[in-house]
JSON list of C-alpha atoms in Angstrom, two decimals:
[
{"chain": "L", "resi": 1, "resn": "MET", "atom": "CA", "xyz": [31.40, 37.37, -12.62]},
{"chain": "L", "resi": 2, "resn": "LYS", "atom": "CA", "xyz": [32.05, 38.58, -9.10]},
{"chain": "L", "resi": 3, "resn": "LYS", "atom": "CA", "xyz": [30.13, 37.39, -6.00]},
{"chain": "L", "resi": 4, "resn": "PHE", "atom": "CA", "xyz": [29.64, 39.17, -2.68]},
{"chain": "L", "resi": 5, "resn": "LYS", "atom": "CA", "xyz": [28.05, 37.20, 0.15]},
{"chain": "L", "resi": 6, "resn": "PHE", "atom": "CA", "xyz": [25.45, 38.86, 2.38]},
{"chain": "L", "resi": 7, "resn": "LYS", "atom": "CA", "xyz": [26.62, 39.84, 5.85]},
{"chain": "L", "resi": 8, "resn": "TYR", "atom": "CA", "xyz": [23.50, 39.57, 7.96]},
{"chain": "L", "resi": 9, "resn": "SER", "atom": "CA", "xyz": [23.10, 41.49, 11.20]},
{"chain": "L", "resi": 10, "resn": "PRO", "atom": "CA", "xyz": [22.71, 39.51, 14.45]},
{"chain": "L", "resi": 11, "resn": "ILE", "atom": "CA", "xyz": [18.96, 40.21, 14.59]},
{"chain": "L", "resi": 12, "resn": "VAL", "atom": "CA", "xyz": [18.52, 38.76, 11.08]},
{"chain": "L", "resi": 13, "resn": "TRP", "atom": "CA", "xyz": [20.42, 35.64, 12.15]},
{"chain": "L", "resi": 14, "resn": "VAL", "atom": "CA", "xyz": [18.14, 35.29, 15.17]},
{"chain": "L", "resi": 15, "resn": "LEU", "atom": "CA", "xyz": [15.01, 35.69, 13.05]},
{"chain": "L", "resi": 16, "resn": "LEU", "atom": "CA", "xyz": [16.22, 33.22, 10.41]},
{"chain": "L", "resi": 17, "resn": "SER", "atom": "CA", "xyz": [17.07, 30.74, 13.17]},
{"chain": "L", "resi": 18, "resn": "VAL", "atom": "CA", "xyz": [13.65, 31.11, 14.80]},
{"chain": "L", "resi": 19, "resn": "VAL", "atom": "CA", "xyz": [11.88, 30.55, 11.47]},
{"chain": "L", "resi": 20, "resn": "LEU", "atom": "CA", "xyz": [14.08, 27.52, 10.79]},
{"chain": "L", "resi": 21, "resn": "ILE", "atom": "CA", "xyz": [13.39, 26.02, 14.23]},
{"chain": "L", "resi": 22, "resn": "PHE", "atom": "CA", "xyz": [9.63, 26.49, 13.86]},
{"chain": "L", "resi": 23, "resn": "CYS", "atom": "CA", "xyz": [9.67, 24.98, 10.38]},
{"chain": "L", "resi": 24, "resn": "ILE", "atom": "CA", "xyz": [11.63, 21.93, 11.48]},
{"chain": "L", "resi": 25, "resn": "LEU", "atom": "CA", "xyz": [9.28, 21.49, 14.46]},
{"chain": "L", "resi": 26, "resn": "GLY", "atom": "CA", "xyz": [6.29, 21.85, 12.15]},
{"chain": "L", "resi": 27, "resn": "LEU", "atom": "CA", "xyz": [7.69, 19.28, 9.74]},
{"chain": "L", "resi": 28, "resn": "THR", "atom": "CA", "xyz": [8.39, 16.84, 12.54]},
{"chain": "L", "resi": 29, "resn": "LEU", "atom": "CA", "xyz": [4.98, 17.22, 14.18]},
{"chain": "L", "resi": 30, "resn": "ASN", "atom": "CA", "xyz": [3.09, 16.87, 10.91]},
{"chain": "L", "resi": 31, "resn": "ILE", "atom": "CA", "xyz": [5.07, 13.78, 9.89]},
{"chain": "L", "resi": 32, "resn": "LEU", "atom": "CA", "xyz": [4.37, 12.24, 13.31]},
{"chain": "L", "resi": 33, "resn": "ASN", "atom": "CA", "xyz": [0.67, 13.11, 12.95]},
{"chain": "L", "resi": 34, "resn": "ILE", "atom": "CA", "xyz": [0.53, 11.38, 9.57]},
{"chain": "L", "resi": 35, "resn": "ILE", "atom": "CA", "xyz": [2.23, 8.29, 10.98]},
{"chain": "L", "resi": 36, "resn": "ASN", "atom": "CA", "xyz": [-0.01, 8.14, 14.06]},
{"chain": "L", "resi": 37, "resn": "TYR", "atom": "CA", "xyz": [-3.35, 9.19, 12.59]},
{"chain": "L", "resi": 38, "resn": "SER", "atom": "CA", "xyz": [-3.15, 8.27, 8.90]},
{"chain": "L", "resi": 39, "resn": "ALA", "atom": "CA", "xyz": [-6.15, 5.95, 9.10]},
{"chain": "L", "resi": 40, "resn": "VAL", "atom": "CA", "xyz": [-8.41, 8.43, 10.90]},
{"chain": "L", "resi": 41, "resn": "LYS", "atom": "CA", "xyz": [-9.79, 10.90, 8.32]},
{"chain": "L", "resi": 42, "resn": "ASN", "atom": "CA", "xyz": [-8.91, 11.88, 4.79]},
{"chain": "L", "resi": 43, "resn": "PHE", "atom": "CA", "xyz": [-9.28, 15.59, 5.48]},
{"chain": "L", "resi": 44, "resn": "GLU", "atom": "CA", "xyz": [-6.78, 15.50, 8.35]},
{"chain": "L", "resi": 45, "resn": "LEU", "atom": "CA", "xyz": [-4.34, 13.53, 6.21]},
{"chain": "L", "resi": 46, "resn": "ILE", "atom": "CA", "xyz": [-4.63, 16.06, 3.39]},
{"chain": "L", "resi": 47, "resn": "SER", "atom": "CA", "xyz": [-4.18, 18.99, 5.78]},
{"chain": "L", "resi": 48, "resn": "HIS", "atom": "CA", "xyz": [-1.05, 17.43, 7.32]},
{"chain": "L", "resi": 49, "resn": "VAL", "atom": "CA", "xyz": [0.42, 16.76, 3.87]},
{"chain": "L", "resi": 50, "resn": "CYS", "atom": "CA", "xyz": [-0.27, 20.38, 2.85]},
{"chain": "L", "resi": 51, "resn": "LEU", "atom": "CA", "xyz": [1.41, 21.64, 6.01]},
{"chain": "L", "resi": 52, "resn": "ILE", "atom": "CA", "xyz": [4.42, 19.40, 5.37]},
{"chain": "L", "resi": 53, "resn": "VAL", "atom": "CA", "xyz": [4.76, 20.79, 1.85]},
{"chain": "L", "resi": 54, "resn": "LEU", "atom": "CA", "xyz": [4.44, 24.37, 3.10]},
{"chain": "L", "resi": 55, "resn": "THR", "atom": "CA", "xyz": [6.93, 24.00, 5.97]},
{"chain": "L", "resi": 56, "resn": "ALA", "atom": "CA", "xyz": [9.36, 22.10, 3.74]},
{"chain": "L", "resi": 57, "resn": "PHE", "atom": "CA", "xyz": [9.21, 24.91, 1.19]},
{"chain": "L", "resi": 58, "resn": "ILE", "atom": "CA", "xyz": [9.84, 27.56, 3.87]},
{"chain": "L", "resi": 59, "resn": "THR", "atom": "CA", "xyz": [12.69, 25.48, 5.33]},
{"chain": "L", "resi": 60, "resn": "VAL", "atom": "CA", "xyz": [14.38, 25.17, 1.92]},
{"chain": "L", "resi": 61, "resn": "PHE", "atom": "CA", "xyz": [13.87, 28.89, 1.32]},
{"chain": "L", "resi": 62, "resn": "VAL", "atom": "CA", "xyz": [15.45, 29.85, 4.67]},
{"chain": "L", "resi": 63, "resn": "PHE", "atom": "CA", "xyz": [18.42, 27.54, 4.06]},
{"chain": "L", "resi": 64, "resn": "GLY", "atom": "CA", "xyz": [18.79, 29.18, 0.64]},
{"chain": "L", "resi": 65, "resn": "VAL", "atom": "CA", "xyz": [18.77, 32.65, 2.18]},
{"chain": "L", "resi": 66, "resn": "ILE", "atom": "CA", "xyz": [21.32, 31.59, 4.79]},
{"chain": "L", "resi": 67, "resn": "PHE", "atom": "CA", "xyz": [23.75, 29.84, 2.45]},
{"chain": "L", "resi": 68, "resn": "TYR", "atom": "CA", "xyz": [23.14, 31.51, -0.94]},
{"chain": "L", "resi": 69, "resn": "GLY", "atom": "CA", "xyz": [22.24, 35.11, -0.11]},
{"chain": "L", "resi": 70, "resn": "ARG", "atom": "CA", "xyz": [24.58, 37.21, -2.23]},
{"chain": "L", "resi": 71, "resn": "TYR", "atom": "CA", "xyz": [25.11, 39.88, -4.84]},
{"chain": "L", "resi": 72, "resn": "VAL", "atom": "CA", "xyz": [26.46, 38.81, -8.21]},
{"chain": "L", "resi": 73, "resn": "ILE", "atom": "CA", "xyz": [27.81, 41.22, -10.80]},
{"chain": "L", "resi": 74, "resn": "LYS", "atom": "CA", "xyz": [27.76, 39.76, -14.32]},
{"chain": "L", "resi": 75, "resn": "LYS", "atom": "CA", "xyz": [26.83, 40.72, -17.87]},
{"chain": "L", "resi": 76, "resn": "GLN", "atom": "CA", "xyz": [26.06, 44.38, -17.12]},
{"chain": "L", "resi": 77, "resn": "ALA", "atom": "CA", "xyz": [23.64, 43.41, -14.33]},
{"chain": "L", "resi": 78, "resn": "LEU", "atom": "CA", "xyz": [23.58, 43.29, -10.55]},
{"chain": "L", "resi": 79, "resn": "TYR", "atom": "CA", "xyz": [21.78, 40.20, -9.26]},
{"chain": "L", "resi": 80, "resn": "THR", "atom": "CA", "xyz": [20.55, 40.07, -5.68]},
{"chain": "L", "resi": 81, "resn": "TYR", "atom": "CA", "xyz": [19.99, 36.45, -4.67]},
{"chain": "L", "resi": 82, "resn": "PHE", "atom": "CA", "xyz": [17.83, 35.39, -1.72]},
{"chain": "L", "resi": 83, "resn": "GLY", "atom": "CA", "xyz": [18.32, 31.65, -2.07]},
{"chain": "L", "resi": 84, "resn": "PHE", "atom": "CA", "xyz": [16.61, 30.63, -5.29]},
{"chain": "L", "resi": 85, "resn": "VAL", "atom": "CA", "xyz": [14.77, 33.97, -5.62]},
{"chain": "L", "resi": 86, "resn": "TYR", "atom": "CA", "xyz": [16.66, 36.79, -7.30]},
{"chain": "L", "resi": 87, "resn": "VAL", "atom": "CA", "xyz": [16.26, 40.37, -8.49]},
{"chain": "L", "resi": 88, "resn": "LYS", "atom": "CA", "xyz": [18.11, 41.57, -11.59]},
{"chain": "L", "resi": 89, "resn": "THR", "atom": "CA", "xyz": [19.06, 45.23, -11.93]},
{"chain": "L", "resi": 90, "resn": "ALA", "atom": "CA", "xyz": [20.83, 46.73, -14.94]},
{"chain": "L", "resi": 91, "resn": "ILE", "atom": "CA", "xyz": [24.10, 48.33, -13.88]},
{"chain": "L", "resi": 92, "resn": "LYS", "atom": "CA", "xyz": [23.42, 51.17, -16.33]},
{"chain": "L", "resi": 93, "resn": "ASP", "atom": "CA", "xyz": [20.50, 52.15, -14.05]},
{"chain": "L", "resi": 94, "resn": "ILE", "atom": "CA", "xyz": [22.84, 52.76, -11.09]},
{"chain": "L", "resi": 95, "resn": "VAL", "atom": "CA", "xyz": [23.69, 56.45, -10.84]},
{"chain": "L", "resi": 96, "resn": "GLN", "atom": "CA", "xyz": [25.47, 56.76, -7.49]},
{"chain": "L", "resi": 97, "resn": "ILE", "atom": "CA", "xyz": [27.02, 54.81, -4.65]},
{"chain": "L", "resi": 98, "resn": "THR", "atom": "CA", "xyz": [27.38, 56.49, -1.26]},
{"chain": "L", "resi": 99, "resn": "HIS", "atom": "CA", "xyz": [29.29, 55.20, 1.73]},
{"chain": "L", "resi": 100, "resn": "PHE", "atom": "CA", "xyz": [27.88, 56.63, 4.95]},
{"chain": "L", "resi": 101, "resn": "LYS", "atom": "CA", "xyz": [30.88, 56.50, 7.27]},
{"chain": "L", "resi": 102, "resn": "LYS", "atom": "CA", "xyz": [29.11, 57.03, 10.61]},
{"chain": "L", "resi": 103, "resn": "SER", "atom": "CA", "xyz": [26.72, 54.08, 10.16]},
{"chain": "L", "resi": 104, "resn": "ASP", "atom": "CA", "xyz": [29.18, 52.25, 7.86]},
{"chain": "L", "resi": 105, "resn": "LYS", "atom": "CA", "xyz": [26.45, 51.59, 5.28]},
{"chain": "L", "resi": 106, "resn": "LEU", "atom": "CA", "xyz": [26.83, 51.40, 1.52]},
{"chain": "L", "resi": 107, "resn": "VAL", "atom": "CA", "xyz": [23.84, 52.71, -0.44]},
{"chain": "L", "resi": 108, "resn": "VAL", "atom": "CA", "xyz": [23.24, 52.32, -4.17]},
{"chain": "L", "resi": 109, "resn": "TYR", "atom": "CA", "xyz": [20.98, 54.89, -5.87]},
{"chain": "L", "resi": 110, "resn": "PHE", "atom": "CA", "xyz": [19.11, 54.09, -9.08]},
{"chain": "L", "resi": 111, "resn": "SER", "atom": "CA", "xyz": [17.89, 56.30, -11.93]},
{"chain": "L", "resi": 112, "resn": "ASP", "atom": "CA", "xyz": [14.23, 55.74, -10.95]},
{"chain": "L", "resi": 113, "resn": "GLN", "atom": "CA", "xyz": [14.74, 57.57, -7.60]},
{"chain": "L", "resi": 114, "resn": "LYS", "atom": "CA", "xyz": [14.97, 54.30, -5.64]},
{"chain": "L", "resi": 115, "resn": "TYR", "atom": "CA", "xyz": [17.86, 53.11, -3.52]},
{"chain": "L", "resi": 116, "resn": "SER", "atom": "CA", "xyz": [19.15, 49.96, -1.88]},
{"chain": "L", "resi": 117, "resn": "VAL", "atom": "CA", "xyz": [21.35, 49.40, 1.15]},
{"chain": "L", "resi": 118, "resn": "ILE", "atom": "CA", "xyz": [24.06, 46.85, 0.32]},
{"chain": "L", "resi": 119, "resn": "VAL", "atom": "CA", "xyz": [24.48, 44.25, 3.07]},
{"chain": "L", "resi": 120, "resn": "ILE", "atom": "CA", "xyz": [27.99, 42.92, 2.59]},
{"chain": "L", "resi": 121, "resn": "SER", "atom": "CA", "xyz": [31.05, 43.04, 4.79]},
{"chain": "L", "resi": 122, "resn": "PRO", "atom": "CA", "xyz": [32.56, 46.55, 4.99]},
{"chain": "L", "resi": 123, "resn": "ASN", "atom": "CA", "xyz": [35.86, 44.94, 3.97]},
{"chain": "L", "resi": 124, "resn": "GLU", "atom": "CA", "xyz": [34.31, 44.21, 0.56]},
{"chain": "L", "resi": 125, "resn": "TYR", "atom": "CA", "xyz": [32.88, 47.69, -0.08]},
{"chain": "L", "resi": 126, "resn": "GLU", "atom": "CA", "xyz": [35.85, 48.86, -2.14]},
{"chain": "L", "resi": 127, "resn": "GLN", "atom": "CA", "xyz": [35.88, 45.75, -4.34]},
{"chain": "L", "resi": 128, "resn": "PHE", "atom": "CA", "xyz": [32.10, 45.96, -4.81]},
{"chain": "L", "resi": 129, "resn": "ILE", "atom": "CA", "xyz": [32.34, 49.60, -5.89]},
{"chain": "L", "resi": 130, "resn": "LEU", "atom": "CA", "xyz": [35.24, 48.87, -8.24]},
{"chain": "L", "resi": 131, "resn": "GLU", "atom": "CA", "xyz": [33.39, 45.99, -9.89]},
{"chain": "L", "resi": 132, "resn": "LEU", "atom": "CA", "xyz": [30.28, 48.11, -10.46]},
{"chain": "L", "resi": 133, "resn": "ARG", "atom": "CA", "xyz": [32.32, 51.04, -11.80]},
{"chain": "L", "resi": 134, "resn": "LYS", "atom": "CA", "xyz": [34.23, 48.67, -14.06]},
{"chain": "L", "resi": 135, "resn": "GLU", "atom": "CA", "xyz": [30.90, 47.84, -15.73]},
{"chain": "L", "resi": 136, "resn": "ASN", "atom": "CA", "xyz": [29.64, 51.44, -15.63]},
{"chain": "L", "resi": 137, "resn": "PRO", "atom": "CA", "xyz": [32.30, 54.16, -15.19]},
{"chain": "L", "resi": 138, "resn": "GLN", "atom": "CA", "xyz": [29.54, 56.82, -15.02]},
{"chain": "L", "resi": 139, "resn": "ILE", "atom": "CA", "xyz": [28.57, 55.74, -11.49]},
{"chain": "L", "resi": 140, "resn": "ILE", "atom": "CA", "xyz": [29.31, 58.51, -8.99]},
{"chain": "L", "resi": 141, "resn": "TYR", "atom": "CA", "xyz": [30.94, 57.50, -5.70]},
{"chain": "L", "resi": 142, "resn": "THR", "atom": "CA", "xyz": [30.70, 59.65, -2.56]},
{"chain": "L", "resi": 143, "resn": "SER", "atom": "CA", "xyz": [31.51, 59.28, 1.14]},
{"chain": "L", "resi": 144, "resn": "GLU", "atom": "CA", "xyz": [29.56, 61.12, 3.80]},
{"chain": "L", "resi": 145, "resn": "ILE", "atom": "CA", "xyz": [29.74, 61.69, 7.56]},
{"chain": "L", "resi": 146, "resn": "ASP", "atom": "CA", "xyz": [26.53, 62.88, 9.25]},
{"chain": "L", "resi": 147, "resn": "GLY", "atom": "CA", "xyz": [25.08, 63.86, 5.87]},
{"chain": "L", "resi": 148, "resn": "GLU", "atom": "CA", "xyz": [28.05, 66.05, 4.92]},
{"chain": "L", "resi": 149, "resn": "GLN", "atom": "CA", "xyz": [30.08, 65.10, 1.87]},
{"chain": "L", "resi": 150, "resn": "MET", "atom": "CA", "xyz": [33.73, 64.24, 2.33]},
{"chain": "L", "resi": 151, "resn": "PRO", "atom": "CA", "xyz": [36.46, 64.90, -0.21]},
{"chain": "L", "resi": 152, "resn": "GLU", "atom": "CA", "xyz": [37.42, 61.77, -2.15]}
]
């Protein structure tokens, strides 16, 4: 089993941070509202409890994405983890991997005409490709600049 941690872009870090800040603020305000107004009305109490549960769930999810976002290659499958949510893809369904040199992006193409951009550190591209090709030697690897293929 080989793991490759996500390398988020700066804008993704900003967005994750904003969501996390709003969730923590929401949790805090709703807990304070329950403490201050718990004897007022049952409906308000229930709504604050529901909001606490929702913001707590989103907070845990964002922390999971931040700390446990990764690709895992094991048992003939590629797992993409977003915290506790994951997507499993059979490695036999991967037909090609292309490294676009100009944008420095690694793209995996699947047999069902879909593709996925791999968001790991460029330093790990070679190891990622080797691990996938170890499981499925039929995977084609290409490098391209501006849409033109380069010799391997």
